[in-house]
PDB file of C-alpha atoms in Angstrom:
ATOM      1  CA  HIS A  17      17.212  15.666 -30.281  1.00 49.00           C
ATOM      2  CA  ALA A  18      14.834  13.285 -28.083  1.00 43.00           C
ATOM      3  CA  GLU A  19      14.222  16.217 -25.728  1.00 45.00           C
ATOM      4  CA  ASP A  20      12.983  18.515 -28.554  1.00 45.00           C
ATOM      5  CA  GLU A  21      10.681  15.662 -29.895  1.00 43.00           C
ATOM      6  CA  LEU A  22       9.142  15.489 -26.331  1.00 41.00           C
ATOM      7  CA  SER A  23       8.903  19.052 -26.013  1.00 42.00           C
ATOM      8  CA  ARG A  24       7.131  19.360 -29.236  1.00 43.00           C
ATOM      9  CA  SER A  25       4.696  16.255 -28.568  1.00 41.00           C
ATOM     10  CA  SER A  26       3.716  17.769 -25.284  1.00 41.00           C
ATOM     11  CA  HIS A  27       2.793  21.075 -26.744  1.00 43.00           C
ATOM     12  CA  SER A  28       1.273  19.794 -29.734  1.00 43.00           C
ATOM     13  CA  ASN A  29      -1.063  17.576 -27.655  1.00 44.00           C
ATOM     14  CA  PRO A  30      -2.044  19.398 -24.492  1.00 44.00           C
ATOM     15  CA  GLY A  31      -4.612  16.843 -23.366  1.00 45.00           C
ATOM     16  CA  LYS A  32      -1.824  14.207 -22.466  1.00 44.00           C
ATOM     17  CA  SER A  33       1.287  14.342 -20.520  1.00 45.00           C
ATOM     18  CA  LEU A  34       4.038  12.098 -19.375  1.00 40.00           C
ATOM     19  CA  VAL A  35       4.210  10.748 -15.961  1.00 39.00           C
ATOM     20  CA  ASN A  36       7.304   8.578 -15.758  1.00 36.00           C
ATOM     21  CA  GLY A  37       7.740   8.318 -19.292  1.00 40.00           C
ATOM     22  CA  ILE A  38       4.163   7.018 -19.867  1.00 40.00           C
ATOM     23  CA  LYS A  39       1.363   9.012 -21.491  1.00 41.00           C
ATOM     24  CA  THR A  40      -1.433   9.807 -19.386  1.00 42.00           C
ATOM     25  CA  ASN A  41      -4.541  11.750 -19.865  1.00 45.00           C
ATOM     26  CA  PRO A  42      -4.978  14.257 -16.948  1.00 45.00           C
ATOM     27  CA  ALA A  43      -8.607  15.049 -18.094  1.00 44.00           C
ATOM     28  CA  SER A  44      -9.526  11.481 -16.833  1.00 43.00           C
ATOM     29  CA  ASN A  45     -11.871  11.750 -13.868  1.00 45.00           C
ATOM     30  CA  SER A  46     -10.791   8.586 -12.421  1.00 45.00           C
ATOM     31  CA  PRO A  47      -8.703   8.589  -9.131  1.00 47.00           C
ATOM     32  CA  LYS A  48      -6.572   5.632 -10.454  1.00 47.00           C
ATOM     33  CA  SER A  49      -4.087   6.529 -13.269  1.00 46.00           C
ATOM     34  CA  SER A  50      -5.698   5.935 -16.906  1.00 45.00           C
ATOM     35  CA  PHE A  51      -2.534   3.975 -18.006  1.00 46.00           C
ATOM     36  CA  THR A  52      -1.544   0.239 -17.360  1.00 58.00           C
ATOM     37  CA  VAL A  53       1.219  -0.566 -15.310  1.00 57.00           C
ATOM     38  CA  PRO A  54       3.858  -2.555 -17.258  1.00 65.00           C
ATOM     39  CA  VAL A  55       4.254  -6.257 -16.337  1.00 74.00           C
ATOM     40  CA  GLY A  56       7.268  -6.835 -14.336  1.00 80.00           C
ATOM     41  CA  PRO A  57       8.711  -8.735 -11.209  1.00 90.00           C
ATOM     42  CA  PRO A  58       7.608  -7.705  -7.828  1.00 93.00           C
ATOM     43  CA  VAL A  59       9.352  -5.261  -5.557  1.00 93.00           C
ATOM     44  CA  TYR A  60      10.663  -6.501  -2.364  1.00 93.00           C
ATOM     45  CA  VAL A  61      11.299  -3.829   0.632  1.00 94.00           C
ATOM     46  CA  ASP A  62      11.676  -4.248   4.325  1.00 92.00           C
ATOM     47  CA  LEU A  63       9.010  -1.410   5.099  1.00 90.00           C
ATOM     48  CA  ALA A  64       6.239  -0.130   3.149  1.00 90.00           C
ATOM     49  CA  TYR A  65       4.109   2.683   3.913  1.00 88.00           C
ATOM     50  CA  ILE A  66       0.285   2.038   2.750  1.00 85.00           C
ATOM     51  CA  PRO A  67      -0.281   5.096   0.762  1.00 78.00           C
ATOM     52  CA  ASN A  68      -2.739   7.887   1.325  1.00 70.00           C
ATOM     53  CA  HIS A  69      -3.169   6.837   5.005  1.00 62.00           C
ATOM     54  CA  CYS A  70      -4.564   3.577   3.966  1.00 70.00           C
ATOM     55  CA  SER A  71      -7.359   5.083   1.796  1.00 66.00           C
ATOM     56  CA  GLY A  72      -9.253   3.022  -0.904  1.00 72.00           C
ATOM     57  CA  LYS A  73      -8.604   5.732  -3.485  1.00 74.00           C
ATOM     58  CA  ASN A  74      -5.087   4.863  -4.595  1.00 77.00           C
ATOM     59  CA  THR A  75      -4.459   1.388  -3.305  1.00 83.00           C
ATOM     60  CA  ASP A  76      -5.896  -2.146  -4.468  1.00 85.00           C
ATOM     61  CA  PRO A  77      -4.598  -5.633  -4.589  1.00 88.00           C
ATOM     62  CA  GLU A  78      -2.316  -4.969  -7.264  1.00 90.00           C
ATOM     63  CA  PHE A  79      -0.247  -2.837  -4.863  1.00 89.00           C
ATOM     64  CA  PHE A  80       0.152  -5.646  -2.509  1.00 91.00           C
ATOM     65  CA  LYS A  81       0.884  -7.942  -5.304  1.00 92.00           C
ATOM     66  CA  ARG A  82       3.689  -5.720  -6.774  1.00 91.00           C
ATOM     67  CA  VAL A  83       4.894  -4.345  -3.361  1.00 93.00           C
ATOM     68  CA  ARG A  84       5.846  -7.095  -0.911  1.00 95.00           C
ATOM     69  CA  ALA A  85       7.106  -5.873   2.138  1.00 95.00           C
ATOM     70  CA  SER A  86       8.122  -7.369   5.467  1.00 94.00           C
ATOM     71  CA  TYR A  87       6.183  -4.763   7.061  1.00 92.00           C
ATOM     72  CA  TYR A  88       3.259  -2.703   6.367  1.00 92.00           C
ATOM     73  CA  VAL A  89       2.346   1.030   8.083  1.00 88.00           C
ATOM     74  CA  VAL A  90      -1.083   1.571   8.410  1.00 86.00           C
ATOM     75  CA  SER A  91      -1.601   5.317   9.472  1.00 82.00           C
ATOM     76  CA  GLY A  92      -5.146   6.033   8.415  1.00 78.00           C
ATOM     77  CA  ASN A  93      -7.023   7.741  11.329  1.00 75.00           C
ATOM     78  CA  ASP A  94      -9.786   9.427   9.674  1.00 74.00           C
ATOM     79  CA  ALA A  95     -13.249   7.678   9.669  1.00 67.00           C
ATOM     80  CA  ALA A  96     -14.955  10.441   7.952  1.00 71.00           C
ATOM     81  CA  ASN A  97     -12.617   9.907   4.861  1.00 66.00           C
ATOM     82  CA  GLY A  98     -12.399   6.346   4.832  1.00 60.00           C
ATOM     83  CA  GLU A  99      -8.924   6.180   6.448  1.00 65.00           C
ATOM     84  CA  PRO A 100      -8.132   3.245   7.052  1.00 83.00           C
ATOM     85  CA  SER A 101     -10.037   1.773   4.452  1.00 84.00           C
ATOM     86  CA  ARG A 102     -11.359  -1.906   4.890  1.00 90.00           C
ATOM     87  CA  ALA A 103     -11.304  -2.474   1.319  1.00 91.00           C
ATOM     88  CA  VAL A 104      -7.430  -1.722   1.445  1.00 91.00           C
ATOM     89  CA  LEU A 105      -7.068  -4.162   4.345  1.00 93.00           C
ATOM     90  CA  ASP A 106      -8.921  -6.769   2.493  1.00 94.00           C
ATOM     91  CA  ALA A 107      -6.887  -6.116  -0.651  1.00 93.00           C
ATOM     92  CA  LEU A 108      -3.620  -7.186   1.544  1.00 93.00           C
ATOM     93  CA  LEU A 109      -5.115 -10.405   2.109  1.00 95.00           C
ATOM     94  CA  GLU A 110      -5.991 -10.747  -1.853  1.00 95.00           C
ATOM     95  CA  GLY A 111      -2.680  -9.697  -2.867  1.00 93.00           C
ATOM     96  CA  LYS A 112      -0.727 -11.494  -0.400  1.00 95.00           C
ATOM     97  CA  SER A 113      -2.730 -14.661  -1.161  1.00 94.00           C
ATOM     98  CA  GLN A 114      -1.168 -14.588  -4.933  1.00 92.00           C
ATOM     99  CA  TRP A 115       2.405 -14.347  -3.720  1.00 92.00           C
ATOM    100  CA  GLY A 116       2.844 -17.887  -4.113  1.00 86.00           C
ATOM    101  CA  GLU A 117       5.377 -17.628  -0.987  1.00 83.00           C
ATOM    102  CA  ASN A 118       4.462 -17.778   2.655  1.00 84.00           C
ATOM    103  CA  LEU A 119       6.567 -14.826   3.797  1.00 92.00           C
ATOM    104  CA  GLN A 120       6.030 -13.397   7.371  1.00 95.00           C
ATOM    105  CA  VAL A 121       4.490 -10.023   7.031  1.00 95.00           C
ATOM    106  CA  THR A 122       3.597  -7.578   9.819  1.00 93.00           C
ATOM    107  CA  LEU A 123       1.033  -5.066   9.585  1.00 91.00           C
ATOM    108  CA  ILE A 124       1.627  -1.981  11.826  1.00 89.00           C
ATOM    109  CA  PRO A 125      -1.273   0.307  12.518  1.00 87.00           C
ATOM    110  CA  THR A 126      -0.242   3.522  14.067  1.00 83.00           C
ATOM    111  CA  HIS A 127      -3.679   4.201  15.434  1.00 82.00           C
ATOM    112  CA  ASP A 128      -6.131   1.912  16.885  1.00 83.00           C
ATOM    113  CA  THR A 129      -9.240   2.449  15.071  1.00 86.00           C
ATOM    114  CA  GLU A 130     -12.741   0.721  14.749  1.00 89.00           C
ATOM    115  CA  VAL A 131     -11.984  -0.340  11.192  1.00 89.00           C
ATOM    116  CA  THR A 132      -8.747  -2.134  12.128  1.00 88.00           C
ATOM    117  CA  ARG A 133     -10.095  -3.930  15.155  1.00 89.00           C
ATOM    118  CA  GLU A 134     -13.198  -5.202  13.359  1.00 92.00           C
ATOM    119  CA  TRP A 135     -10.951  -6.111  10.335  1.00 92.00           C
ATOM    120  CA  TYR A 136      -8.548  -8.161  12.561  1.00 92.00           C
ATOM    121  CA  GLN A 137     -11.273  -9.998  14.386  1.00 93.00           C
ATOM    122  CA  GLN A 138     -13.164 -10.708  11.432  1.00 96.00           C
ATOM    123  CA  THR A 139     -10.306 -11.984   9.091  1.00 95.00           C
ATOM    124  CA  HIS A 140      -7.836 -13.476  11.801  1.00 95.00           C
ATOM    125  CA  GLU A 141      -7.980 -16.957  10.458  1.00 96.00           C
ATOM    126  CA  LYS A 142      -7.114 -15.619   7.009  1.00 96.00           C
ATOM    127  CA  GLN A 143      -4.301 -13.651   8.172  1.00 95.00           C
ATOM    128  CA  GLN A 144      -2.695 -16.749  10.400  1.00 96.00           C
ATOM    129  CA  GLU A 145      -3.194 -18.897   6.939  1.00 95.00           C
ATOM    130  CA  LEU A 146      -1.110 -16.165   4.950  1.00 96.00           C
ATOM    131  CA  ASN A 147       1.305 -15.709   7.811  1.00 96.00           C
ATOM    132  CA  ILE A 148       0.492 -11.976   8.496  1.00 96.00           C
ATOM    133  CA  MET A 149       0.648 -10.558  11.993  1.00 94.00           C
ATOM    134  CA  VAL A 150      -0.976  -7.302  13.037  1.00 92.00           C
ATOM    135  CA  LEU A 151       0.499  -5.659  15.902  1.00 85.00           C
ATOM    136  CA  ALA A 152      -1.552  -3.882  18.677  1.00 75.00           C
ATOM    137  CA  SER A 153      -1.238  -0.382  18.746  1.00 63.00           C
ATOM    138  CA  SER A 154       0.441  -0.458  22.021  1.00 64.00           C
ATOM    139  CA  SER A 155       3.244  -2.515  20.579  1.00 66.00           C
ATOM    140  CA  THR A 156       6.909  -1.636  20.565  1.00 69.00           C
ATOM    141  CA  VAL A 157       8.728  -2.143  17.190  1.00 68.00           C
ATOM    142  CA  VAL A 158      12.713  -2.701  17.463  1.00 73.00           C
ATOM    143  CA  MET A 159      14.729  -1.420  14.512  1.00 70.00           C
ATOM    144  CA  GLN A 160      18.441  -0.956  14.209  1.00 78.00           C
ATOM    145  CA  ASP A 161      18.866  -1.440  18.086  1.00 81.00           C
ATOM    146  CA  GLU A 162      16.207   1.202  18.759  1.00 80.00           C
ATOM    147  CA  SER A 163      12.859   0.383  20.636  1.00 77.00           C
ATOM    148  CA  PHE A 164      10.004   2.536  20.229  1.00 67.00           C
ATOM    149  CA  PRO A 165       6.194   2.608  20.386  1.00 66.00           C
ATOM    150  CA  ALA A 166       4.595   1.298  16.721  1.00 62.00           C
ATOM    151  CA  CYS A 167       2.569   4.475  16.805  1.00 58.00           C
ATOM    152  CA  LYS A 168       5.787   6.500  16.260  1.00 57.00           C
ATOM    153  CA  ILE A 169       6.160   5.023  12.805  1.00 57.00           C
ATOM    154  CA  GLU A 170       5.159   8.069  10.567  1.00 53.00           C
ATOM    155  CA  PHE A 171       6.528   9.562   7.147  1.00 49.00           C
TER     156      PHE A 171
END
């Protein structure tokens, strides 16, 4: 019965669709979704890949408030497209500052870029205050008894 109702509502209202059970308006020209994310507890993970190669189009402080990782991978290496985005790296600082707990976070850039170098130098004191460590692109990561260069962490 519910499936029939869902099918009828989507056919009778073609301007709206469901994404993960939430009505959205695909006609919106905003790069971010037009619905509000329901309030809920943060999600804790070991490793999180910052979406869209650390592009500012889809990642904001809310991402870092809600997705709390021990390790964040920054894979952007396209300055022409704003990847990685300085705004996203700043959003990490803003989001983490609101965690209320000082858990260790490691940022793993997979490329050595001017944006990440400048951000690292300009915000180093804030990173230390928030217990954020940034690996150099030449760093080695050890996971599950295997050792490999940080730049190899790709999805």
